[in-house]
Amino acid sequence: MGFLKKLLTFALAGASLRGLAVGVDFPQADIDSGKALKEISQTALNTALARLDGSSKCTKENVRRRKEWRTIPREERKAYVKAVECLMEQPNVYENVTGPKSMFDSFGVLHYRVTPYVHNSAYFLLFHRLYVWTFEEKLRTMCGYTGAFPYWEWGLDAGGVEKSPLFDGSETSLGSNGAKVNGSNTFFPGGSGGGCVTHGPFANYTVNFGPNTARNPLAYNPRCLKRDLNTQICAQWASLKNTTETILESPDIALFQANLQGDFRWPAARKWGFAVHGGGHFTIAGDPGGDFYFSPLEPAFYQHHGQIDRMYFIWQNLDWKNRQTMAGTITMMNMPASRNGTLDDILDINPVGGTYNYRQLLDTVGGSPFCFVYE
Ligand code: CU
Ligand code: CU
């Protein structure tokens, strides 16, 4: 084979490999508009469904389909809100703490306790996958929810978060923005609220403990739910373009999780700023939404992290064979320095949920425990 021909063959093989991994090279306009995201998300869904060959407990018949909030029928969205309110009435499972009053609160205690190990570490994606799934399980088993579990595609609201079907304050939302307060009290420049949620679901919800700066963060500290919706942050860091490019520009798990979190230890991840993870959190902001430790006490946390998990699902399924690995150490930003995480490590979230090894959490259609896909 002549040199040129060899070179060409090599280049073509490279191109088709890339093609397999990420679909095709998309025109920038399709990346910006969300068309590319629709395509790769469909490819990922097909790839995951193709694994349901009847060999596990998870089948084409019983697989759950998670959906974007605004694509869920109105009655089902109301049922979801009801189920979350019901979880706020179920007993807390932690002892010797005065703040937490409900099962919903118990999720906040769990997150507070593991925060230094499950962010900017090897465990970030798989911990949060189990965490959100366990929340969904509680809604179903304790509160009878039977609908689809909703995620939030932030990029659809980059034109105005206040108008978002999640935050417009209607009965099919998760409640309104916070009341407008004096600019110096808002969370970030560009925030349009800052005060207590004024109407809609969760306007009367009491945040029972936190913030993480309190002397005793788990002590009873009742207060209103505050939001400071921020369209600027959403448009800059959590747009459809950011979501799509984060998936397409991440060849391995180390870079994917760095790009997603804006982990500045990776030079390539620095351009993402807050990145989609921080971007989504700070689009809501407020208290406890903007609190690194207690953000799960903000009900919309689960839709935000649903979307993070959806991105992980899409990314994995675009090259499933090669994307069942873990990277990084077991402490946040490797401080203090620690060993690498492995898929054989055990994740025990008792008394809120169960005990698994991380390998079991890789496949959302693996059947033990997961059986869900993202539409
Ligand atoms: Cu977290
Ligand atoms: Cu988070």
XYZ file of C-alpha atoms and ligand atoms in Angstrom:
377
model
C 0.000 0.000 0.000
C 1.316 3.397 -0.980
C 2.046 5.892 1.761
C -0.771 8.233 0.776
C -3.280 5.417 0.590
C -2.205 4.182 4.030
C -2.541 7.653 5.416
C -5.991 8.000 3.904
C -7.150 4.655 5.263
C -5.914 5.672 8.683
C -7.615 9.031 8.506
C -10.875 7.437 7.417
C -10.731 4.845 10.164
C -10.193 7.669 12.623
C -13.117 9.579 11.215
C -15.491 6.655 11.344
C -14.417 5.847 14.894
C -15.158 9.395 15.908
C -18.384 9.079 13.984
C -19.366 6.015 15.978
C -18.597 7.687 19.238
C -20.405 10.962 18.799
C -22.698 10.589 15.830
C -21.595 13.009 13.157
C -19.889 16.352 13.142
C -22.754 18.766 13.656
C -23.032 22.227 12.129
C -22.671 24.850 14.860
C -26.245 26.035 14.230
C -27.567 22.568 15.127
C -25.494 22.519 18.306
C -26.776 25.937 19.339
C -30.428 25.163 18.573
C -30.588 21.827 20.376
C -31.099 19.816 17.164
C -27.801 17.995 17.699
C -28.710 17.252 21.316
C -32.007 15.728 20.184
C -30.149 13.492 17.757
C -27.495 12.245 20.165
C -30.063 11.766 22.874
C -32.129 9.591 20.503
C -29.009 7.602 19.557
C -28.229 7.076 23.237
C -31.793 5.981 23.973
C -31.723 3.455 21.113
C -28.366 2.104 22.296
C -29.620 1.627 25.847
C -32.894 0.023 24.735
C -30.964 -2.390 22.517
C -29.368 -3.835 25.671
C -32.796 -4.926 26.904
C -32.637 -8.360 25.361
C -34.555 -10.186 28.077
C -31.465 -11.371 29.943
C -32.033 -9.168 32.999
C -34.916 -8.061 35.213
C -35.032 -4.828 33.260
C -37.084 -5.303 30.096
C -38.520 -3.234 27.279
C -41.891 -3.520 29.051
C -40.890 -2.355 32.527
C -38.107 0.146 31.751
C -38.987 3.606 33.109
C -38.684 6.588 30.843
C -37.571 9.826 32.438
C -38.870 12.931 30.716
C -38.196 16.645 30.511
C -40.532 18.562 32.861
C -42.463 20.421 30.145
C -43.161 17.259 28.128
C -44.959 15.655 31.082
C -48.773 16.047 31.107
C -50.092 18.699 33.515
C -51.876 16.216 35.784
C -48.736 14.121 36.072
C -46.657 17.174 36.993
C -49.172 17.996 39.724
C -48.972 14.415 40.942
C -45.187 14.741 41.086
C -45.438 17.879 43.246
C -47.955 16.106 45.502
C -45.587 13.178 45.915
C -42.701 15.476 46.908
C -44.999 17.227 49.413
C -45.911 13.772 50.734
C -42.212 12.933 51.194
C -41.980 16.117 53.287
C -44.525 14.465 55.618
C -42.788 11.094 55.968
C -40.553 10.548 58.993
C -36.886 11.527 59.031
C -34.587 8.496 59.354
C -31.562 10.101 61.043
C -31.163 10.096 64.809
C -29.542 12.649 67.100
C -30.133 15.652 64.849
C -32.663 18.379 65.670
C -33.142 19.967 62.226
C -34.431 17.263 59.872
C -38.169 16.654 60.158
C -38.984 14.461 57.163
C -37.760 11.836 54.734
C -37.248 14.686 52.259
C -34.962 16.280 54.860
C -33.081 13.001 55.382
C -31.829 13.257 51.807
C -30.363 16.628 52.794
C -28.541 15.104 55.773
C -27.083 12.365 53.584
C -25.840 14.863 50.993
C -24.360 17.104 53.687
C -22.402 14.210 55.183
C -20.927 12.882 51.941
C -20.320 16.168 50.124
C -16.497 16.126 50.609
C -16.282 12.728 48.868
C -18.809 12.890 46.068
C -17.994 16.148 44.263
C -14.956 16.646 42.031
C -14.054 13.068 42.854
C -14.297 9.646 41.221
C -17.759 9.178 42.708
C -19.531 12.328 41.489
C -21.642 10.902 38.675
C -22.428 7.495 40.106
C -23.221 8.766 43.598
C -25.666 11.335 42.259
C -27.194 8.746 39.926
C -27.986 6.514 42.902
C -29.065 9.467 45.036
C -31.621 10.766 42.513
C -32.868 7.253 41.788
C -33.341 6.568 45.512
C -35.366 9.791 45.766
C -37.523 8.606 42.870
C -37.967 5.222 44.594
C -39.170 6.907 47.793
C -41.694 8.969 45.819
C -43.040 5.731 44.393
C -42.915 3.432 47.417
C -43.788 5.917 50.179
C -45.992 8.337 48.252
C -47.535 6.322 45.436
C -46.110 8.311 42.527
C -46.591 6.426 39.264
C -45.610 9.003 36.632
C -42.379 9.681 34.809
C -39.463 11.056 36.766
C -38.825 14.581 35.470
C -35.515 16.180 34.568
C -34.837 19.816 33.678
C -33.057 20.740 30.424
C -31.750 24.134 31.565
C -30.918 25.223 28.024
C -34.610 25.402 27.096
C -34.920 28.274 29.583
C -31.857 30.270 28.559
C -34.212 32.940 27.171
C -35.807 33.641 30.563
C -35.797 31.335 33.567
C -38.673 33.251 35.202
C -40.936 32.022 32.379
C -39.748 28.419 32.740
C -42.507 25.824 33.197
C -40.510 24.776 36.279
C -40.482 28.188 37.936
C -43.406 30.184 36.533
C -45.322 29.808 39.784
C -48.233 27.983 38.153
C -49.750 24.903 39.769
C -47.841 22.736 37.289
C -44.480 24.263 38.281
C -42.166 23.782 41.255
C -43.104 27.237 42.502
C -42.148 30.775 41.601
C -38.993 32.832 41.698
C -38.097 34.433 45.020
C -39.439 37.907 45.765
C -37.319 40.653 44.255
C -34.912 42.038 46.833
C -32.383 44.825 46.776
C -29.595 43.970 44.289
C -26.858 43.705 46.909
C -28.722 40.821 48.550
C -29.003 38.690 45.443
C -26.840 35.655 45.023
C -25.030 36.630 41.802
C -25.238 39.620 39.480
C -28.174 39.062 37.172
C -30.364 37.346 39.753
C -33.959 38.520 39.498
C -35.291 37.339 42.892
C -33.389 36.661 46.070
C -36.243 36.543 48.561
C -38.823 33.942 49.573
C -40.721 31.993 46.904
C -43.975 33.951 46.608
C -46.496 31.614 44.994
C -47.124 28.200 43.536
C -45.968 24.856 44.927
C -43.449 24.985 47.791
C -44.226 28.626 48.594
C -45.256 27.358 52.042
C -42.466 24.817 52.399
C -40.211 25.342 55.410
C -36.477 24.718 55.027
C -35.658 23.099 58.363
C -31.860 23.220 58.720
C -28.627 24.540 57.262
C -26.992 26.620 55.924
C -23.586 24.954 55.894
C -22.062 28.123 57.400
C -24.174 27.731 60.556
C -22.396 26.737 63.767
C -24.425 23.543 63.841
C -25.636 23.006 60.276
C -27.992 20.146 61.214
C -29.721 22.101 63.991
C -33.332 23.243 63.559
C -33.354 26.561 61.700
C -36.754 27.029 60.069
C -37.006 29.552 57.233
C -38.581 30.133 53.854
C -37.352 28.744 50.541
C -35.455 31.471 48.678
C -34.706 31.583 44.969
C -32.756 34.001 42.860
C -33.405 32.884 39.286
C -30.625 33.956 36.969
C -31.129 33.901 33.217
C -27.648 35.270 32.528
C -25.984 32.329 34.256
C -28.304 29.869 32.520
C -27.527 31.333 29.085
C -23.803 31.545 29.668
C -23.053 28.235 31.387
C -26.005 25.891 30.950
C -27.236 26.546 27.403
C -28.113 23.857 24.875
C -24.734 24.595 23.285
C -22.907 24.008 26.576
C -24.852 20.811 27.252
C -24.153 19.443 23.777
C -20.503 20.456 23.517
C -19.728 19.118 26.978
C -20.932 15.725 25.772
C -19.254 15.880 22.370
C -15.903 17.267 23.520
C -15.227 14.724 26.256
C -13.387 11.642 24.982
C -12.994 9.975 28.381
C -14.630 9.926 31.795
C -11.912 12.024 33.448
C -12.463 14.878 31.008
C -16.234 14.431 30.863
C -16.664 14.878 34.598
C -14.113 17.724 34.608
C -15.915 19.530 31.769
C -19.255 19.016 33.438
C -18.043 20.491 36.722
C -15.616 23.087 35.344
C -12.798 21.360 37.225
C -9.923 23.764 36.661
C -7.288 21.095 37.332
C -7.920 20.143 33.682
C -6.792 23.014 31.420
C -9.372 21.966 28.805
C -12.159 22.288 31.381
C -11.384 25.909 32.293
C -13.295 27.432 29.406
C -16.574 26.103 30.820
C -16.536 28.465 33.809
C -19.179 27.342 36.309
C -19.894 24.595 33.736
C -23.316 23.008 33.377
C -23.290 21.560 36.891
C -22.618 24.848 38.657
C -24.544 26.687 35.951
C -27.752 24.773 36.670
C -27.360 25.147 40.441
C -26.711 28.883 40.252
C -29.505 29.449 37.756
C -31.758 28.629 40.741
C -29.405 29.899 43.470
C -30.885 31.268 46.700
C -31.162 29.332 49.952
C -30.723 26.377 50.109
C -30.428 26.027 46.289
C -27.085 27.846 46.204
C -25.663 25.952 49.189
C -23.095 23.381 48.102
C -23.964 21.067 51.002
C -27.713 21.615 51.348
C -28.852 22.192 47.774
C -31.034 19.022 47.889
C -33.338 20.863 50.304
C -34.364 22.871 47.208
C -36.995 20.628 45.534
C -35.744 21.480 42.012
C -32.367 19.921 42.901
C -33.675 16.567 41.683
C -34.627 17.884 38.253
C -31.262 19.629 37.926
C -29.349 16.496 38.880
C -31.702 14.451 36.729
C -30.371 16.458 33.811
C -26.757 15.909 34.944
C -27.476 12.188 35.012
C -29.162 12.422 31.622
C -26.013 13.972 30.182
C -24.019 11.114 31.695
C -26.493 8.609 30.209
C -26.181 10.180 26.747
C -22.401 10.404 26.952
C -22.069 6.772 28.094
C -24.392 5.413 25.454
C -22.679 7.189 22.570
C -19.780 4.772 23.073
C -21.139 2.278 25.557
C -18.357 -0.312 25.213
C -15.671 2.153 26.268
C -17.574 4.295 28.736
C -18.015 2.079 31.782
C -14.995 3.318 33.688
C -14.211 5.509 36.675
C -11.466 8.129 37.121
C -10.233 10.265 39.970
C -9.651 9.955 43.690
C -12.085 9.649 46.575
C -11.802 13.195 47.985
C -13.074 16.504 46.603
C -10.372 18.062 44.377
C -8.141 15.346 45.879
C -7.984 17.271 49.165
C -6.737 15.703 51.334
C -4.800 13.558 48.856
C -6.401 10.132 48.550
C -6.320 6.894 46.568
C -8.094 6.379 43.250
C -11.701 5.281 43.376
C -12.521 1.877 41.869
C -15.699 0.299 40.567
C -15.431 -2.289 43.340
C -15.726 0.380 46.041
C -18.879 0.162 48.106
C -21.468 2.937 48.244
C -23.634 2.627 51.347
C -26.369 5.259 51.666
C -28.186 3.762 54.633
C -30.486 4.662 56.292
C -31.852 6.621 53.297
C -31.188 3.923 50.695
C -29.239 0.761 50.025
C -25.694 -0.541 49.567
C -24.144 -1.183 46.170
C -20.774 -1.360 44.530
C -20.163 1.330 41.951
C -19.987 -1.168 39.095
C -23.690 -1.902 39.598
C -24.491 1.765 39.043
C -22.878 2.102 35.612
C -25.788 0.844 33.559
C -29.189 2.546 33.965
C -30.774 -0.528 32.365
C -28.607 -3.074 34.197
C -31.521 -4.240 36.345
C -29.716 -4.207 39.690
C -30.832 -1.764 40.798
C -31.567 0.511 37.834
C -34.078 0.168 35.042
C -34.579 3.547 33.397
C -33.742 5.550 30.308
C -33.976 9.197 29.323
C -36.255 10.377 26.555
Cu -24.153 16.862 45.223
Cu -24.874 19.366 42.213
